[in-house]
Amino acid sequence: MSEESNLSRRDVLKLGTAGALGLAGSYFLNNLAPFSTSVKAQSHRPNHSKMNHNQMVGNMTKTSGYKMAEKLLTTFDYGKVSKLPTGQTLREYEIVAIDKEIEIAEGIKFPGWTYNGTIPGPTFRCTEGDLLRFHFINQGSHPHSVHFHGIHPPEMDGLVPISPGQKFTYEFEAKPYGMQIYHCHILPLARHIHKGLYGNFIIDPKTPREPALELNMVMNGFDLDLDGENDFYTVNGYAFAFMNYPIKVKKDQLVRIYLSNLTEFDLLNSFHLHANYFTYYPTGRNDNPSQFTDTIMQCQGERGILEMRFPYKGKYMFHAHVSEFAELGWMGFFEAE
Amino acid sequence: MNLKWIISGLIPLVLLIGVLALVLINGAGIEKDPAAPVEVLNIERIKVTYEGFELSVSNTGPETLTISQVIVDDSVWNFSVSPDPTLNRFEDGKITISYPWVMGDPHAIKIITENGIITEGEIAAATLTPEASWSNFLNYGFIGFYVGIVPITLGLLWYPFMKRFKRKWINAILALTVGLLLFLFVGTLADGFEIGAEAPSVYQGNMLVIIGAALTFLLLIGFDQYQQKKQEAKGYSPFKIAFLMATGIGLHNFGEGLAIGSSFALGEAALGTFLIIGFTLHNITEGIGIAAPLLKTKPSIKHFLILGTLAGAPAILGTWFGGFIFSPIWGALFLGIGAGAILQVIYVITKMLVEDHRAYKEPSVSWLNLSGFTIGMLIMYFTAFFVKF
Ligand SMILES: [Cu+2]
């Protein structure tokens, strides 16, 4: 490289010209280039037309989680029934805590803690005034208990931890009639409940309710990465459980839903019915002020009975009215025939 | 050949293989099943298309995994994975999600595996990912041109002005250059680490930066010494120093181009534009730096063109790379190489300064040089405000 060449005035001029060209170039190119602080709208042919609700629900096979949710919808556990010498009805139930992996959405396994192997646990059912014996066996890896809502002696309240491998029998008289729930009450509470230890507990009034198609629904959620936020919201433990296979009802038939909210990490959950109204009985009490509405909300642990008839044939959607919960799995259909 | 000698070398080797085999077969004795499934899914790139999103993913964990659900913006969404939702170790897959994204809005994508492990991806502001079309290619090239070549040429224009300085002042400008370069070195390393952290952990992005920097530095020094020995020349030729500097700065500017290109590719047009303004201002000082070693010589206009192109043109390559094929692993490696190259220039200039002052029996860290160095650092510090926010 020659280092001896002179830098003449001409060279300086040349340099100056190059620099000026560069400046001008950068100015004009800046306008030419498609990048500015404001983003220009591009012809974005959206695919909205394809966005029906099928966009979310995967394939049509009933996986194990789907079947579990369906089974819980219509299965009630009345226990082993016998008569005491006093004439009182005795109901004995078996309730076993089991660590079990549950499918909570298509293809997603959740390492759950269950009562009798499902999330939620079985729906226990009895009549007001019955004597109840719950034989609890802890086969899980942690101490657990069963805390029932209702009126009973404090020593039957399920605050005492039952160690793994231990048994305990909860015994009390069923009262008051209405809709109760049960869940584990061992610390840390949020973890024990969120893992799946809860279920519905129905005490029927002595005068039976009007015959109806009876359904059991527990609203719940699942936090997979334990960040205190649910990744899926479900009814009876499976996301979009009644989307591909709607709950079949008959036109004008009375439908009664026993609904509870056991969603952890969110303050409230809700139930919204499309194209119809229902009567809501808080805590399942006929003597509570009821509501005629299409949307109700429940706080954690709150529950009630919904009664409705479907006046037209066809599919009626139901879901949480919080859109996020709905789109993360808490959504389904009734189909009136 | 002495058989005993060979056997004495083989015995430890055979024993070592035996011990390793023992550990491999029987385990270390304290192995247990992992408490939770170890599934590591890595999102390499998210492409925004007319139809929705296309995610390039790879399984960088130790076990096979299955992608079971995709949640977009807190909504469970249909998706397809090619070739298959089940990915073996180090297998790549493409997740296609049909989604009505909104121009300019942020979108969050959660990928959930069978065992409930969640991997999150983010689109800061949705815009169509630039396709590798000719017009895009040209546009990105233009950006590289006026971020790299234009400001550096402008910086070089100070040459006639600086030319009239006395030796002491010239040395002060060289010290100022060292200040500029030191700042660039640290900045380039930091950028490398930042990008390296985004790479899948198995590739150890941070180590790539270090390896790139160390090897480049040593290779350049070695090459330099070999050249000098061959030419038997004493000292460094000023043009060669400027040349080396331009190369190092060029690699650094590749990183700048990378930052701009990838920010546009990721839909962050505002950030990209800001980076363009910031880097352009910033790079003027690089032109001054490159011109500094030449002050005692009489370079031709051709020299300036070569230097300007060498230092500026990699910015064009960087924007292309960042805009169309960016991956954190390559980014980390290139920035590491850039840092190593800059470090080598710092070494050469410092050595030259020290030798020059020694020849005149002066202290090399004079007040003037210290001031130059400080001003160099401060110039970079303050112009960098345009880039960082
Ligand atoms: Cu428990």
XYZ file of C-alpha atoms and ligand atoms in Angstrom:
727
model
C 0.000 0.000 0.000
C 1.427 3.362 -0.920
C 1.488 5.714 1.996
C 3.271 8.449 0.145
C 0.522 9.577 -2.172
C -0.437 13.166 -1.573
C -3.717 14.207 -0.169
C -4.458 17.061 -2.505
C -7.184 19.637 -2.448
C -8.904 17.631 -5.149
C -8.987 14.618 -2.865
C -10.528 16.646 -0.089
C -13.173 17.858 -2.475
C -13.820 14.274 -3.573
C -14.167 13.195 0.023
C -16.560 16.051 0.634
C -18.675 15.036 -2.338
C -18.798 11.437 -1.178
C -19.908 12.525 2.274
C -22.601 14.828 0.896
C -23.832 12.022 -1.340
C -23.940 9.739 1.675
C -25.971 12.243 3.651
C -28.397 12.845 0.798
C -28.622 9.125 0.202
C -29.434 8.360 3.791
C -32.110 11.043 3.786
C -33.876 9.776 0.697
C -33.425 6.115 1.419
C -35.011 6.677 4.772
C -38.206 7.648 2.995
C -37.926 4.838 0.513
C -37.465 2.153 3.077
C -40.698 0.631 4.380
C -39.644 1.003 7.961
C -40.824 3.971 9.946
C -41.904 4.418 13.525
C -45.526 4.038 12.515
C -46.309 0.599 11.231
C -48.148 0.725 7.943
C -51.212 -1.439 7.674
C -50.585 -4.198 5.222
C -53.216 -6.089 3.316
C -53.682 -8.649 6.037
C -56.186 -11.106 4.643
C -57.368 -12.485 7.934
C -58.716 -15.943 8.375
C -61.564 -14.895 10.644
C -64.108 -16.678 8.512
C -62.606 -19.970 9.645
C -62.769 -19.039 13.325
C -65.726 -21.003 14.583
C -65.544 -22.638 17.969
C -64.102 -25.784 16.449
C -60.851 -23.884 16.210
C -60.176 -24.895 19.785
C -61.274 -28.406 20.357
C -58.977 -30.787 18.596
C -60.008 -34.219 17.437
C -63.187 -36.190 18.018
C -61.848 -39.118 20.003
C -63.010 -39.419 23.585
C -59.788 -39.618 25.556
C -59.597 -40.855 29.154
C -60.018 -37.343 30.573
C -63.095 -36.720 28.431
C -64.666 -39.947 29.623
C -63.909 -39.072 33.255
C -65.672 -35.704 32.924
C -68.697 -37.327 31.285
C -68.928 -39.998 33.949
C -68.775 -37.449 36.757
C -71.619 -35.530 35.125
C -74.253 -38.169 35.838
C -72.776 -40.428 38.537
C -73.913 -39.992 42.145
C -72.549 -42.077 45.010
C -75.384 -42.945 47.439
C -73.130 -45.139 49.579
C -73.895 -48.543 51.089
C -77.373 -48.151 52.558
C -78.692 -49.909 55.678
C -81.222 -49.206 58.405
C -80.208 -48.547 62.011
C -82.353 -50.072 64.855
C -83.694 -46.558 65.429
C -85.095 -46.536 61.913
C -82.539 -43.996 60.756
C -80.903 -44.625 57.361
C -77.154 -45.314 57.532
C -75.008 -44.598 54.511
C -71.415 -45.793 54.398
C -68.984 -44.480 51.812
C -65.418 -45.339 50.979
C -63.139 -42.465 50.105
C -59.507 -43.114 49.205
C -56.831 -40.496 48.585
C -54.707 -41.628 45.615
C -51.868 -39.881 43.796
C -52.835 -40.224 40.149
C -52.010 -38.671 36.819
C -55.150 -37.208 35.262
C -55.652 -36.101 31.689
C -57.021 -32.571 32.059
C -56.968 -31.515 28.393
C -56.355 -33.484 25.245
C -52.900 -35.016 25.646
C -51.982 -33.125 28.842
C -51.190 -35.104 31.985
C -51.541 -33.524 35.395
C -49.898 -35.138 38.433
C -52.982 -34.983 40.608
C -53.986 -35.909 44.134
C -57.427 -37.491 43.907
C -60.294 -38.870 45.947
C -61.111 -42.294 44.448
C -58.995 -41.589 41.330
C -60.869 -38.726 39.708
C -60.711 -34.923 39.733
C -63.134 -33.819 41.045
C -63.804 -36.676 43.456
C -67.073 -38.654 43.553
C -70.359 -36.825 44.157
C -71.666 -38.099 47.495
C -75.412 -38.001 47.866
C -77.793 -38.620 50.766
C -81.018 -37.346 52.318
C -81.332 -34.937 55.210
C -81.337 -36.816 58.515
C -79.326 -39.835 57.306
C -76.385 -40.994 59.392
C -73.251 -40.814 57.264
C -70.016 -42.753 57.683
C -67.128 -41.839 55.401
C -64.336 -44.403 55.671
C -61.325 -42.392 54.601
C -58.112 -44.215 53.620
C -55.064 -42.156 52.760
C -53.077 -43.989 50.069
C -51.420 -40.783 48.891
C -47.904 -39.558 49.579
C -48.941 -36.671 51.844
C -51.174 -36.270 54.894
C -54.744 -35.467 53.824
C -58.192 -35.103 55.310
C -61.795 -34.657 54.213
C -63.502 -31.469 55.300
C -67.259 -31.519 54.623
C -69.396 -28.416 54.475
C -72.647 -28.599 56.449
C -73.499 -28.814 60.120
C -71.627 -31.416 62.222
C -69.564 -31.873 65.421
C -66.236 -29.976 65.190
C -64.197 -33.166 65.716
C -65.631 -34.459 62.415
C -64.580 -31.305 60.555
C -61.521 -32.755 58.820
C -58.876 -30.465 60.254
C -56.780 -33.334 61.622
C -54.212 -34.652 59.123
C -54.503 -38.354 58.325
C -51.017 -39.637 57.499
C -50.259 -41.744 54.429
C -51.356 -45.316 55.118
C -53.725 -44.247 57.927
C -57.526 -44.469 58.063
C -60.206 -42.376 59.669
C -63.989 -42.521 59.706
C -65.967 -39.294 59.588
C -69.414 -39.811 61.094
C -72.200 -37.252 61.301
C -75.856 -36.682 60.511
C -76.666 -35.144 57.113
C -77.830 -31.548 57.570
C -78.905 -29.084 56.411
C -80.430 -30.159 53.108
C -79.019 -28.431 50.048
C -75.843 -28.427 48.113
C -72.543 -28.939 49.942
C -68.965 -29.575 48.929
C -66.036 -31.400 50.481
C -62.309 -30.938 50.146
C -58.991 -31.643 51.837
C -58.141 -29.170 54.594
C -54.431 -29.743 55.131
C -51.834 -26.974 54.879
C -50.724 -25.630 52.476
C -54.376 -25.409 51.606
C -54.087 -23.993 48.091
C -51.759 -26.817 47.043
C -53.909 -29.588 48.502
C -57.074 -28.278 46.906
C -55.584 -27.288 43.578
C -54.050 -30.745 43.179
C -57.575 -32.158 42.966
C -58.899 -33.105 46.418
C -62.499 -31.843 46.261
C -65.963 -32.784 45.120
C -69.692 -32.164 45.401
C -71.784 -33.395 48.336
C -75.551 -33.292 47.901
C -78.021 -33.527 50.793
C -81.511 -34.002 49.377
C -84.494 -32.529 51.241
C -86.813 -34.998 52.976
C -89.543 -34.033 50.525
C -87.974 -35.036 47.201
C -87.423 -32.431 44.539
C -89.399 -32.575 41.305
C -88.041 -35.333 39.026
C -85.507 -33.991 36.525
C -82.452 -34.835 34.485
C -79.830 -34.281 37.171
C -76.305 -33.219 36.346
C -73.238 -32.680 38.470
C -70.721 -29.977 37.602
C -67.612 -28.817 39.437
C -65.860 -25.777 38.034
C -62.083 -26.085 38.457
C -58.736 -25.010 37.040
C -55.239 -26.391 36.613
C -51.968 -24.557 37.024
C -49.290 -26.607 35.267
C -46.189 -24.524 35.961
C -47.184 -23.476 39.494
C -46.996 -19.767 38.773
C -50.234 -19.154 40.640
C -52.187 -18.839 37.393
C -54.363 -21.509 35.846
C -53.401 -22.788 32.418
C -56.673 -24.629 31.888
C -60.200 -24.078 33.202
C -62.521 -27.031 33.163
C -65.805 -28.438 34.310
C -65.427 -31.872 35.898
C -61.693 -31.749 35.238
C -61.409 -31.828 31.452
C -61.008 -28.884 29.082
C -63.809 -28.519 26.485
C -65.413 -31.677 27.837
C -68.890 -31.149 26.353
C -67.957 -29.403 23.105
C -67.643 -32.302 20.674
C -70.216 -34.412 22.514
C -72.897 -32.044 23.858
C -74.923 -32.977 26.936
C -78.119 -34.492 25.528
C -81.399 -33.211 27.016
C -85.019 -33.478 25.895
C -86.936 -30.428 24.730
C -88.987 -28.969 27.651
C -87.532 -31.526 30.084
C -86.585 -30.170 33.523
C -82.800 -30.112 33.867
C -81.221 -29.655 37.304
C -77.517 -28.878 37.651
C -75.626 -29.157 40.919
C -72.901 -26.587 40.335
C -69.951 -25.676 42.560
C -66.836 -23.581 42.172
C -63.589 -25.151 43.361
C -61.288 -23.129 41.111
C -58.118 -22.259 42.977
C -56.099 -19.056 42.269
C -59.014 -17.134 40.798
C -61.464 -15.307 43.015
C -64.570 -16.055 41.005
C -65.914 -18.304 38.349
C -69.198 -18.082 36.514
C -71.776 -20.015 34.533
C -73.477 -18.503 31.538
C -76.168 -20.218 29.469
C -76.836 -19.194 25.871
C -80.291 -18.657 24.420
C -82.065 -19.591 27.641
C -82.673 -18.636 31.280
C -82.522 -20.687 34.456
C -83.590 -20.437 38.087
C -80.662 -20.349 40.509
C -80.991 -21.565 44.108
C -77.910 -20.481 46.122
C -76.565 -23.339 48.305
C -79.379 -25.480 46.853
C -81.917 -24.035 49.279
C -85.506 -23.517 48.153
C -85.932 -20.994 50.975
C -83.066 -18.779 49.769
C -83.987 -15.893 47.463
C -83.588 -17.391 44.004
C -82.720 -15.702 40.755
C -84.090 -16.031 37.248
C -81.126 -15.287 35.010
C -78.729 -16.589 32.365
C -75.495 -15.821 34.234
C -74.440 -16.450 37.816
C -71.132 -16.188 39.573
C -69.684 -18.194 42.402
C -66.826 -17.392 44.729
C -64.405 -20.192 45.713
C -66.400 -22.796 47.644
C -69.762 -21.341 46.662
C -72.353 -23.655 45.091
C -75.966 -23.839 44.068
C -78.627 -25.516 41.978
C -79.646 -24.404 38.486
C -82.993 -25.461 37.023
C -83.931 -24.937 33.394
C -85.985 -26.213 30.472
C -84.935 -25.912 26.838
C -87.877 -24.609 24.780
C -86.366 -25.235 21.327
C -84.490 -28.088 19.770
C -80.814 -27.482 19.060
C -77.480 -26.720 20.627
C -77.180 -24.300 23.539
C -73.717 -23.205 24.549
C -72.694 -22.803 28.192
C -69.409 -21.427 29.507
C -67.702 -19.221 32.040
C -68.516 -15.644 31.200
C -64.900 -14.677 31.763
C -63.775 -15.102 28.160
C -60.308 -16.195 29.191
C -61.664 -19.080 31.284
C -63.979 -20.076 28.445
C -61.240 -20.105 25.845
C -58.967 -22.058 28.157
C -61.424 -24.921 28.394
C -64.529 -24.003 30.445
C -67.023 -24.222 27.584
C -69.502 -26.777 26.307
C -72.959 -27.439 24.806
C -76.360 -28.768 25.708
C -78.263 -30.347 22.879
C -82.074 -30.405 23.138
C -83.809 -33.077 21.065
C 10.534 -50.458 18.636
C 10.449 -51.182 22.289
C 7.413 -53.322 23.094
C 7.690 -52.624 26.799
C 7.605 -48.936 26.105
C 4.393 -49.218 24.066
C 2.752 -51.436 26.695
C 3.628 -48.989 29.452
C 1.753 -46.358 27.496
C -1.251 -48.607 26.878
C -1.809 -49.827 30.447
C -3.130 -46.549 31.886
C -5.278 -46.094 28.784
C -6.881 -49.529 29.122
C -7.481 -48.967 32.834
C -9.101 -45.606 32.126
C -11.444 -47.130 29.553
C -12.310 -49.828 32.107
C -13.227 -47.274 34.769
C -15.318 -45.239 32.342
C -17.135 -48.336 31.174
C -17.858 -49.273 34.773
C -19.411 -45.884 35.506
C -21.401 -45.903 32.263
C -22.813 -49.366 32.914
C -23.469 -49.198 36.661
C -24.041 -45.491 37.084
C -22.316 -43.347 39.660
C -24.191 -45.045 42.494
C -26.376 -42.077 43.426
C -28.689 -42.029 40.439
C -32.407 -41.615 40.935
C -35.321 -41.085 38.637
C -35.715 -37.374 38.070
C -38.423 -35.858 40.306
C -40.146 -34.153 37.415
C -40.045 -34.793 33.685
C -37.147 -32.927 32.099
C -38.525 -31.633 28.858
C -36.849 -28.728 27.146
C -38.484 -27.285 24.086
C -36.774 -24.407 22.368
C -38.520 -21.881 20.167
C -35.985 -20.803 17.576
C -37.988 -18.475 15.429
C -41.574 -17.281 15.166
C -42.743 -16.384 11.702
C -45.884 -14.288 11.281
C -47.722 -15.182 8.078
C -51.063 -14.245 6.523
C -52.535 -17.422 7.982
C -51.115 -17.116 11.488
C -47.890 -18.213 13.094
C -45.160 -20.643 12.175
C -42.820 -21.655 14.976
C -39.532 -23.402 14.446
C -38.948 -25.491 17.545
C -36.398 -28.025 18.646
C -36.244 -30.515 21.468
C -33.019 -29.636 23.275
C -33.781 -31.662 26.396
C -32.467 -35.108 27.248
C -35.689 -36.962 26.443
C -38.311 -37.378 23.757
C -41.248 -35.008 24.195
C -44.740 -34.632 22.763
C -46.439 -31.329 22.033
C -50.045 -31.661 23.223
C -51.608 -28.221 23.375
C -51.029 -24.695 22.138
C -52.487 -21.654 23.868
C -52.445 -18.341 22.034
C -53.303 -15.216 24.023
C -54.933 -17.251 26.796
C -57.025 -19.262 24.408
C -56.600 -22.921 23.527
C -55.952 -23.144 19.813
C -55.759 -25.742 17.066
C -52.321 -26.386 15.640
C -50.348 -28.861 13.634
C -46.792 -30.018 14.028
C -44.652 -31.285 11.184
C -43.216 -33.808 10.878
C -44.801 -35.050 14.137
C -45.917 -33.728 17.566
C -43.457 -36.144 19.154
C -39.915 -34.842 18.873
C -36.857 -36.938 19.608
C -33.816 -35.434 21.220
C -32.353 -32.638 19.029
C -35.173 -33.098 16.547
C -36.617 -29.991 14.928
C -40.282 -29.394 14.248
C -42.507 -26.741 12.767
C -45.700 -25.738 14.587
C -48.308 -24.115 12.377
C -51.067 -22.164 14.098
C -53.905 -20.621 12.148
C -54.657 -17.455 14.120
C -56.298 -14.109 13.352
C -53.522 -11.937 14.727
C -53.893 -8.193 14.969
C -51.439 -5.839 13.290
C -49.197 -4.168 15.845
C -50.590 -6.096 18.828
C -48.475 -8.261 21.101
C -49.280 -11.966 21.048
C -48.235 -14.675 23.495
C -47.931 -18.325 22.534
C -47.715 -21.154 25.074
C -46.717 -24.614 23.955
C -47.619 -27.344 26.419
C -46.096 -30.782 26.327
C -47.758 -33.997 27.413
C -46.252 -33.710 30.896
C -47.466 -30.169 31.335
C -44.188 -28.386 30.677
C -44.900 -24.945 29.260
C -42.700 -23.100 26.776
C -43.622 -19.531 26.042
C -43.017 -17.516 22.902
C -43.734 -13.874 22.364
C -44.455 -11.598 19.458
C -43.862 -8.070 20.665
C -45.823 -6.426 17.874
C -47.313 -8.566 15.174
C -46.449 -7.727 11.611
C -45.853 -9.973 8.644
C -42.404 -11.500 8.877
C -40.450 -10.193 5.903
C -40.123 -12.840 3.258
C -36.815 -13.128 1.469
C -38.052 -11.190 -1.556
C -35.836 -9.058 -3.775
C -37.407 -5.811 -2.648
C -36.972 -6.718 1.008
C -33.442 -7.786 0.314
C -32.737 -4.404 -1.278
C -34.449 -2.475 1.525
C -32.456 -4.272 4.187
C -29.313 -3.638 2.149
C -30.080 0.091 2.063
C -30.501 0.162 5.815
C -27.151 -1.529 6.246
C -25.660 0.952 3.814
C -26.699 4.073 5.641
C -26.082 2.657 9.078
C -22.612 1.365 8.212
C -20.938 2.931 5.211
C -22.466 6.418 5.298
C -21.590 7.456 8.869
C -18.159 5.884 8.747
C -17.401 7.776 5.558
C -18.632 10.922 7.244
C -16.293 10.222 10.151
C -13.393 9.714 7.792
C -14.121 13.177 6.410
C -12.570 14.648 9.549
C -9.257 13.371 8.312
C -8.084 16.633 6.610
C -9.008 18.546 9.762
C -7.135 16.189 12.085
C -4.231 16.010 9.657
C -2.876 19.371 10.864
C -2.396 18.196 14.426
C 1.029 17.848 16.044
C 2.399 14.454 17.138
C 1.234 14.850 20.736
C -2.286 15.612 19.629
C -2.268 12.765 17.163
C -1.347 10.444 20.002
C -4.162 11.890 22.056
C -6.558 11.054 19.220
C -5.167 7.526 19.145
C -5.802 7.308 22.885
C -9.302 8.562 22.197
C -9.652 5.732 19.683
C -8.620 3.235 22.346
C -11.370 4.672 24.537
C -13.919 4.255 21.753
C -12.795 0.715 21.059
C -12.779 -0.361 24.674
C -16.373 0.760 24.930
C -17.250 -1.095 21.729
C -15.471 -4.204 23.005
C -17.456 -4.324 26.233
C -20.671 -3.461 24.409
C -20.167 -6.143 21.786
C -19.389 -8.754 24.445
C -22.483 -7.782 26.401
C -24.660 -7.980 23.287
C -23.165 -11.368 22.551
C -24.024 -12.625 26.017
C -27.522 -11.239 25.732
C -28.164 -13.019 22.443
C -26.283 -16.106 23.618
C -28.618 -16.396 26.583
C -31.526 -16.842 24.161
C -29.896 -19.819 22.499
C -30.836 -23.288 23.777
C -28.859 -24.007 26.909
C -27.116 -27.077 25.439
C -25.272 -24.825 23.004
C -23.936 -22.648 25.866
C -24.299 -19.343 24.037
C -22.076 -17.519 26.525
C -19.203 -19.891 25.937
C -19.590 -19.400 22.190
C -19.045 -15.673 22.696
C -15.942 -16.279 24.809
C -14.529 -18.880 22.431
C -15.223 -16.631 19.440
C -13.591 -13.639 21.113
C -10.523 -15.434 22.474
C -9.769 -17.359 19.289
C -10.239 -14.332 17.059
C -8.009 -12.217 19.256
C -5.219 -14.811 19.331
C -5.537 -15.669 15.649
C -5.293 -12.024 14.596
C -2.312 -11.415 16.873
C -0.611 -14.542 15.600
C -1.267 -13.634 11.988
C 0.000 -10.126 12.628
C 3.239 -11.327 14.197
C 3.789 -13.798 11.380
C 3.343 -11.035 8.795
C 5.781 -8.755 10.582
C 8.389 -11.423 10.871
C 8.017 -12.168 7.191
C 8.371 -8.560 6.179
C 11.064 -7.900 8.790
C 9.519 -4.477 9.082
C 9.906 -2.574 12.278
C 6.755 -1.303 13.889
C 3.302 -1.336 12.345
C 2.446 0.268 9.088
C -0.248 2.858 9.860
C -2.423 1.734 7.017
C -2.350 -1.810 8.282
C -3.494 -0.654 11.694
C -6.326 1.282 10.122
C -7.067 -1.789 8.054
C -7.184 -4.039 11.120
C -9.321 -1.501 12.878
C -11.734 -1.337 10.015
C -11.971 -5.133 10.060
C -12.677 -5.256 13.780
C -15.184 -2.450 13.603
C -16.710 -4.148 10.576
C -17.407 -7.278 12.594
C -18.865 -5.110 15.329
C -21.084 -3.426 12.757
C -22.208 -6.834 11.572
C -23.611 -7.174 15.077
C -25.339 -3.812 14.746
C -26.882 -4.875 11.449
C -27.961 -8.107 13.119
C -29.738 -6.150 15.854
C -31.558 -3.972 13.336
C -32.499 -6.787 10.971
C -33.780 -9.057 13.696
C -35.787 -6.316 15.387
C -37.634 -5.737 12.118
C -38.041 -9.468 11.636
C -39.528 -9.696 15.133
C -42.012 -6.967 14.298
C -40.420 -4.269 16.402
C -40.310 -1.608 13.703
C -40.096 1.260 16.187
C -37.097 -0.284 17.910
C -35.493 -0.989 14.541
C -35.852 2.613 13.442
C -34.446 3.846 16.725
C -31.499 1.520 16.371
C -30.860 2.881 12.878
C -30.701 6.469 14.138
C -28.583 5.512 17.135
C -26.105 3.360 15.274
C -25.740 5.936 12.497
C -24.723 8.649 14.970
C -22.569 6.221 16.890
C -20.727 5.045 13.800
C -19.495 8.516 12.844
C -17.064 8.215 15.743
C -15.856 4.921 14.328
C -14.829 6.777 11.152
C -12.751 9.170 13.279
C -11.124 6.209 14.974
C -10.172 4.563 11.719
C -8.698 7.782 10.374
C -6.574 8.380 13.481
C -3.697 5.929 12.749
C -3.282 7.469 9.289
C -2.589 10.993 10.481
C 1.163 10.735 9.971
C 0.802 9.360 6.460
C -0.648 10.462 3.165
C -3.347 7.992 2.237
C -5.169 8.166 -1.078
C -8.892 8.421 -1.537
C -8.863 4.756 -2.537
C -7.630 3.887 0.946
C -10.521 5.694 2.522
C -13.001 3.929 0.288
C -11.531 0.546 1.185
C -11.566 1.359 4.901
C -15.083 2.768 4.827
C -16.406 -0.272 3.001
C -14.519 -2.727 5.161
C -15.903 -1.191 8.350
C -19.372 -0.370 7.064
C -20.403 -3.059 4.608
C -20.700 -5.852 7.204
C -23.662 -3.883 8.564
C -25.428 -4.739 5.292
C -24.632 -8.423 5.688
C -25.771 -8.177 9.302
C -29.197 -6.743 8.425
C -29.714 -9.477 5.850
C -28.662 -12.148 8.274
C -30.731 -10.698 11.103
C -33.768 -10.137 8.904
C -33.930 -13.468 7.160
C -31.989 -16.211 8.911
C -31.166 -14.997 12.386
C -30.579 -17.556 15.102
C -29.205 -16.766 18.565
C -26.396 -19.293 18.220
C -24.914 -17.675 15.129
C -25.512 -14.224 16.564
C -23.551 -15.093 19.698
C -20.674 -16.512 17.681
C -20.426 -13.517 15.336
C -20.555 -11.008 18.162
C -17.842 -13.000 19.964
C -15.669 -12.799 16.859
C -16.361 -9.062 16.640
C -15.323 -8.531 20.258
C -12.102 -10.482 19.719
C -11.257 -8.448 16.646
C -11.839 -5.172 18.487
C -9.690 -6.331 21.392
C -6.849 -7.065 19.012
C -7.030 -3.532 17.582
C -6.947 -2.107 21.111
C -3.838 -4.161 21.734
C -2.100 -2.990 18.561
C -2.858 0.708 19.018
C -1.909 0.680 22.679
C 1.349 -1.026 21.844
C 2.049 1.507 19.116
C 1.302 4.407 21.459
C 3.558 3.026 24.151
C 6.405 2.432 21.691
C 6.072 5.885 20.180
C 6.269 7.575 23.563
C 9.153 5.396 24.619
C 11.075 6.465 21.539
C 10.691 10.093 22.623
C 11.349 9.186 26.278
C 7.927 10.420 27.399
C 5.382 8.803 29.696
C 2.804 7.021 27.565
C -0.061 7.826 29.926
C 0.258 11.599 29.647
C -2.496 13.910 30.788
C -3.304 14.545 27.167
C -3.590 10.850 26.363
C -5.641 10.175 29.448
C -8.001 12.972 28.451
C -8.243 11.575 24.924
C -9.027 8.134 26.269
C -11.657 9.516 28.632
C -13.270 11.612 25.937
C -13.377 8.543 23.691
C -15.228 6.568 26.342
C -17.569 9.466 27.067
C -18.408 9.999 23.389
C -19.431 6.366 23.114
C -21.259 6.486 26.415
C -23.395 9.410 25.374
C -24.017 8.427 21.776
C -25.048 5.006 23.044
C -28.020 6.683 24.693
C -29.579 6.748 21.249
C -29.466 2.982 21.096
C -30.234 1.904 24.619
C -33.418 2.940 26.314
Cu -54.615 -32.902 51.215
